[in-house]
Structure formats: structure tokens, C-alpha cells
Tab-separated table of N, CA and C in Angstrom:
chain	number	residue	atom	x	y	z
I	1	MET	N	5.217	-12.800	7.917
I	1	MET	CA	4.729	-11.475	8.249
I	1	MET	C	3.297	-11.337	7.735
I	2	ASN	N	2.484	-10.667	8.499
I	2	ASN	CA	1.131	-10.347	8.072
I	2	ASN	C	1.136	-9.023	7.328
I	3	TYR	N	0.315	-8.943	6.293
I	3	TYR	CA	0.240	-7.739	5.478
I	3	TYR	C	-1.157	-7.153	5.512
I	4	ALA	N	-1.213	-5.840	5.359
I	4	ALA	CA	-2.478	-5.129	5.221
I	4	ALA	C	-2.445	-4.384	3.895
I	5	LEU	N	-3.501	-4.531	3.114
I	5	LEU	CA	-3.627	-3.819	1.851
I	5	LEU	C	-4.495	-2.595	2.108
I	6	VAL	N	-3.954	-1.421	1.801
I	6	VAL	CA	-4.654	-0.166	2.068
I	6	VAL	C	-4.860	0.574	0.752
I	7	THR	N	-6.115	0.853	0.438
I	7	THR	CA	-6.428	1.594	-0.776
I	7	THR	C	-6.537	3.083	-0.462
I	8	GLY	N	-6.314	3.905	-1.468
I	8	GLY	CA	-6.342	5.350	-1.266
I	8	GLY	C	-5.255	5.780	-0.306
I	9	ALA	N	-4.128	5.088	-0.355
I	9	ALA	CA	-3.090	5.236	0.662
I	9	ALA	C	-2.111	6.370	0.414
I	10	SER	N	-2.290	7.130	-0.644
I	10	SER	CA	-1.314	8.174	-0.943
I	10	SER	C	-1.490	9.423	-0.086
I	11	LYS	N	-2.682	9.600	0.501
I	11	LYS	CA	-2.912	10.760	1.367
I	11	LYS	C	-4.184	10.578	2.181
I	12	GLY	N	-4.435	11.514	3.056
I	12	GLY	CA	-5.670	11.536	3.826
I	12	GLY	C	-5.861	10.335	4.726
I	13	ILE	N	-7.110	9.868	4.790
I	13	ILE	CA	-7.468	8.763	5.681
I	13	ILE	C	-6.718	7.485	5.325
I	14	GLY	N	-6.567	7.199	4.040
I	14	GLY	CA	-5.846	5.996	3.630
I	14	GLY	C	-4.415	5.993	4.121
I	15	LYS	N	-3.748	7.136	4.010
I	15	LYS	CA	-2.371	7.246	4.500
I	15	LYS	C	-2.336	7.065	6.014
I	16	ALA	N	-3.271	7.686	6.722
I	16	ALA	CA	-3.315	7.572	8.176
I	16	ALA	C	-3.530	6.121	8.604
I	17	ILE	N	-4.396	5.419	7.895
I	17	ILE	CA	-4.642	4.007	8.202
I	17	ILE	C	-3.376	3.187	7.956
I	18	ALA	N	-2.694	3.440	6.853
I	18	ALA	CA	-1.461	2.713	6.546
I	18	ALA	C	-0.406	2.931	7.630
I	19	LEU	N	-0.247	4.168	8.062
I	19	LEU	CA	0.734	4.460	9.112
I	19	LEU	C	0.354	3.790	10.428
I	20	GLU	N	-0.914	3.790	10.756
I	20	GLU	CA	-1.371	3.152	11.995
I	20	GLU	C	-1.121	1.650	11.954
I	21	LEU	N	-1.472	1.014	10.843
I	21	LEU	CA	-1.241	-0.432	10.721
I	21	LEU	C	0.247	-0.761	10.777
I	22	ALA	N	1.073	0.070	10.164
I	22	ALA	CA	2.523	-0.144	10.216
I	22	ALA	C	3.027	-0.061	11.654
I	23	SER	N	2.431	0.832	12.449
I	23	SER	CA	2.856	0.962	13.847
I	23	SER	C	2.560	-0.301	14.647
I	24	TYR	N	1.622	-1.128	14.162
I	24	TYR	CA	1.307	-2.405	14.798
I	24	TYR	C	2.128	-3.557	14.218
I	25	GLY	N	3.006	-3.260	13.267
I	25	GLY	CA	3.909	-4.267	12.739
I	25	GLY	C	3.462	-4.968	11.472
I	26	TYR	N	2.383	-4.502	10.864
I	26	TYR	CA	1.938	-5.091	9.605
I	26	TYR	C	2.816	-4.609	8.452
I	27	GLY	N	3.139	-5.511	7.532
I	27	GLY	CA	3.697	-5.094	6.261
I	27	GLY	C	2.572	-4.391	5.510
I	28	ILE	N	2.899	-3.361	4.755
I	28	ILE	CA	1.854	-2.541	4.144
I	28	ILE	C	1.930	-2.610	2.623
I	29	LEU	N	0.788	-2.903	2.012
I	29	LEU	CA	0.646	-2.890	0.560
I	29	LEU	C	-0.224	-1.685	0.218
I	30	LEU	N	0.373	-0.725	-0.449
I	30	LEU	CA	-0.282	0.553	-0.722
I	30	LEU	C	-0.841	0.592	-2.133
I	31	VAL	N	-2.102	0.989	-2.257
I	31	VAL	CA	-2.769	1.063	-3.559
I	31	VAL	C	-3.352	2.455	-3.740
I	32	SER	N	-3.068	3.054	-4.889
I	32	SER	CA	-3.631	4.352	-5.256
I	32	SER	C	-3.262	4.623	-6.708
I	33	ARG	N	-3.868	5.645	-7.264
I	33	ARG	CA	-3.532	6.021	-8.638
I	33	ARG	C	-2.173	6.696	-8.721
I	34	ASN	N	-1.779	7.404	-7.681
I	34	ASN	CA	-0.572	8.226	-7.713
I	34	ASN	C	0.630	7.462	-7.143
I	35	VAL	N	1.406	6.869	-8.022
I	35	VAL	CA	2.537	6.037	-7.598
I	35	VAL	C	3.616	6.860	-6.906
I	36	GLU	N	3.863	8.056	-7.374
I	36	GLU	CA	4.905	8.895	-6.772
I	36	GLU	C	4.584	9.176	-5.294
I	37	ASP	N	3.345	9.552	-5.013
I	37	ASP	CA	2.942	9.789	-3.623
I	37	ASP	C	2.991	8.496	-2.809
I	38	LEU	N	2.603	7.387	-3.420
I	38	LEU	CA	2.662	6.101	-2.717
I	38	LEU	C	4.091	5.757	-2.320
I	39	ARG	N	5.032	6.014	-3.206
I	39	ARG	CA	6.434	5.716	-2.895
I	39	ARG	C	6.922	6.550	-1.717
I	40	GLN	N	6.466	7.789	-1.629
I	40	GLN	CA	6.840	8.634	-0.487
I	40	GLN	C	6.273	8.066	0.815
I	41	VAL	N	5.032	7.609	0.766
I	41	VAL	CA	4.422	7.001	1.946
I	41	VAL	C	5.162	5.712	2.311
I	42	ALA	N	5.491	4.908	1.317
I	42	ALA	CA	6.230	3.664	1.564
I	42	ALA	C	7.585	3.954	2.202
I	43	ASP	N	8.272	4.970	1.707
I	43	ASP	CA	9.564	5.351	2.287
I	43	ASP	C	9.398	5.803	3.734
I	44	GLU	N	8.339	6.566	3.996
I	44	GLU	CA	8.070	7.030	5.359
I	44	GLU	C	7.824	5.846	6.293
I	45	ILE	N	7.028	4.902	5.835
I	45	ILE	CA	6.724	3.717	6.639
I	45	ILE	C	7.984	2.898	6.891
I	46	SER	N	8.754	2.671	5.852
I	46	SER	CA	9.972	1.860	5.982
I	46	SER	C	10.980	2.493	6.936
I	47	SER	N	11.148	3.806	6.847
I	47	SER	CA	12.142	4.454	7.698
I	47	SER	C	11.646	4.628	9.135
I	48	LYS	N	10.369	4.922	9.313
I	48	LYS	CA	9.839	5.173	10.652
I	48	LYS	C	9.596	3.894	11.446
I	49	TYR	N	9.085	2.858	10.774
I	49	TYR	CA	8.683	1.642	11.477
I	49	TYR	C	9.533	0.423	11.145
I	50	ARG	N	10.461	0.553	10.204
I	50	ARG	CA	11.284	-0.580	9.777
I	50	ARG	C	10.408	-1.745	9.331
I	51	ILE	N	9.371	-1.407	8.577
I	51	ILE	CA	8.388	-2.369	8.092
I	51	ILE	C	8.428	-2.373	6.572
I	52	ALA	N	8.223	-3.539	5.972
I	52	ALA	CA	8.159	-3.636	4.513
I	52	ALA	C	6.906	-2.923	4.001
I	53	ALA	N	7.080	-2.130	2.961
I	53	ALA	CA	5.950	-1.451	2.315
I	53	ALA	C	6.145	-1.547	0.811
I	54	ASP	N	5.111	-1.960	0.109
I	54	ASP	CA	5.173	-2.106	-1.342
I	54	ASP	C	4.013	-1.320	-1.947
I	55	VAL	N	4.174	-0.925	-3.199
I	55	VAL	CA	3.166	-0.065	-3.831
I	55	VAL	C	2.722	-0.612	-5.187
I	56	ILE	N	1.469	-0.336	-5.513
I	56	ILE	CA	0.948	-0.595	-6.847
I	56	ILE	C	0.074	0.595	-7.226
I	57	GLY	N	0.364	1.142	-8.369
I	57	GLY	CA	-0.454	2.229	-8.894
I	57	GLY	C	-1.624	1.639	-9.661
I	58	GLN	N	-2.822	1.846	-9.131
I	58	GLN	CA	-4.006	1.273	-9.772
I	58	GLN	C	-5.216	2.143	-9.466
I	59	ASP	N	-5.929	2.539	-10.511
I	59	ASP	CA	-7.202	3.239	-10.360
I	59	ASP	C	-8.269	2.176	-10.133
I	60	LEU	N	-8.828	2.134	-8.946
I	60	LEU	CA	-9.772	1.078	-8.595
I	60	LEU	C	-11.134	1.237	-9.259
I	61	SER	N	-11.351	2.343	-9.946
I	61	SER	CA	-12.615	2.502	-10.670
I	61	SER	C	-12.571	1.831	-12.043
I	62	GLU	N	-11.398	1.391	-12.466
I	62	GLU	CA	-11.263	0.718	-13.756
I	62	GLU	C	-11.818	-0.704	-13.689
I	63	ILE	N	-12.314	-1.150	-14.827
I	63	ILE	CA	-12.798	-2.534	-14.929
I	63	ILE	C	-11.629	-3.484	-14.653
I	64	HIS	N	-11.887	-4.508	-13.886
I	64	HIS	CA	-10.907	-5.550	-13.540
I	64	HIS	C	-9.787	-5.056	-12.632
I	65	ALA	N	-9.948	-3.885	-12.026
I	65	ALA	CA	-8.905	-3.352	-11.149
I	65	ALA	C	-8.633	-4.292	-9.972
I	66	ALA	N	-9.686	-4.796	-9.364
I	66	ALA	CA	-9.499	-5.691	-8.214
I	66	ALA	C	-8.733	-6.946	-8.620
I	67	ALA	N	-9.038	-7.472	-9.796
I	67	ALA	CA	-8.329	-8.656	-10.285
I	67	ALA	C	-6.851	-8.354	-10.513
I	68	LYS	N	-6.558	-7.159	-10.993
I	68	LYS	CA	-5.158	-6.759	-11.214
I	68	LYS	C	-4.406	-6.664	-9.891
I	69	VAL	N	-5.042	-6.078	-8.889
I	69	VAL	CA	-4.409	-5.964	-7.576
I	69	VAL	C	-4.208	-7.359	-6.971
I	70	PHE	N	-5.216	-8.215	-7.108
I	70	PHE	CA	-5.109	-9.583	-6.604
I	70	PHE	C	-3.961	-10.320	-7.294
I	71	ALA	N	-3.854	-10.197	-8.601
I	71	ALA	CA	-2.775	-10.854	-9.351
I	71	ALA	C	-1.417	-10.322	-8.924
I	72	TRP	N	-1.330	-9.024	-8.681
I	72	TRP	CA	-0.094	-8.407	-8.207
I	72	TRP	C	0.308	-9.006	-6.864
I	73	CYS	N	-0.658	-9.125	-5.954
I	73	CYS	CA	-0.384	-9.705	-4.639
I	73	CYS	C	0.092	-11.149	-4.758
I	74	GLN	N	-0.583	-11.921	-5.582
I	74	GLN	CA	-0.178	-13.315	-5.789
I	74	GLN	C	1.213	-13.397	-6.392
I	75	GLY	N	1.483	-12.570	-7.391
I	75	GLY	CA	2.780	-12.580	-8.056
I	75	GLY	C	3.927	-12.218	-7.123
I	76	LYS	N	3.650	-11.376	-6.147
I	76	LYS	CA	4.666	-10.957	-5.186
I	76	LYS	C	4.754	-11.884	-3.981
I	77	GLY	N	3.840	-12.837	-3.905
I	77	GLY	CA	3.867	-13.784	-2.793
I	77	GLY	C	3.240	-13.274	-1.509
I	78	TYR	N	2.393	-12.284	-1.628
I	78	TYR	CA	1.690	-11.777	-0.452
I	78	TYR	C	0.479	-12.619	-0.200
């Protein structure tokens, strides 16, 4: 399966992009500071599109944030 990593995915444009990509059959990796909202989006994607969606709560303004997200992806086999 191909995956798309979407940042700022808990609401607004990021959420809209995640839903659109899911409609094309991409597995969705959701990144945002708000894990609770991300889980709701992941549940919506999974139930509406029957697509895998995973979440990581990460503030991308933090030092080494990108490395943490990359390590998370590697650890999960994405």
C-alpha cells in the first residue's frame, strides 16, 4: 500500500487533504500536535474509506521533530 504523510491533519486544510488522499486509496499518516483530534480524523478515514490511518502527535516546530516523525515511520514499517 502507498502512504501519504499529512501534517496539520487534525483540522482545516490538512484534514481536507487527508480525506481527499484517502478517497484515492492512500493509507494516511496523520501528524499534528493534537492527538485526540487526529484520532477522530483517523477513525473517520477508516470508517468512510476502509483505509489504514495512523497518527503521531508531534509539534513540528520543535527541534528534531522531522527526525522523530521519520523514525516513527521507519519503526512502523512505512
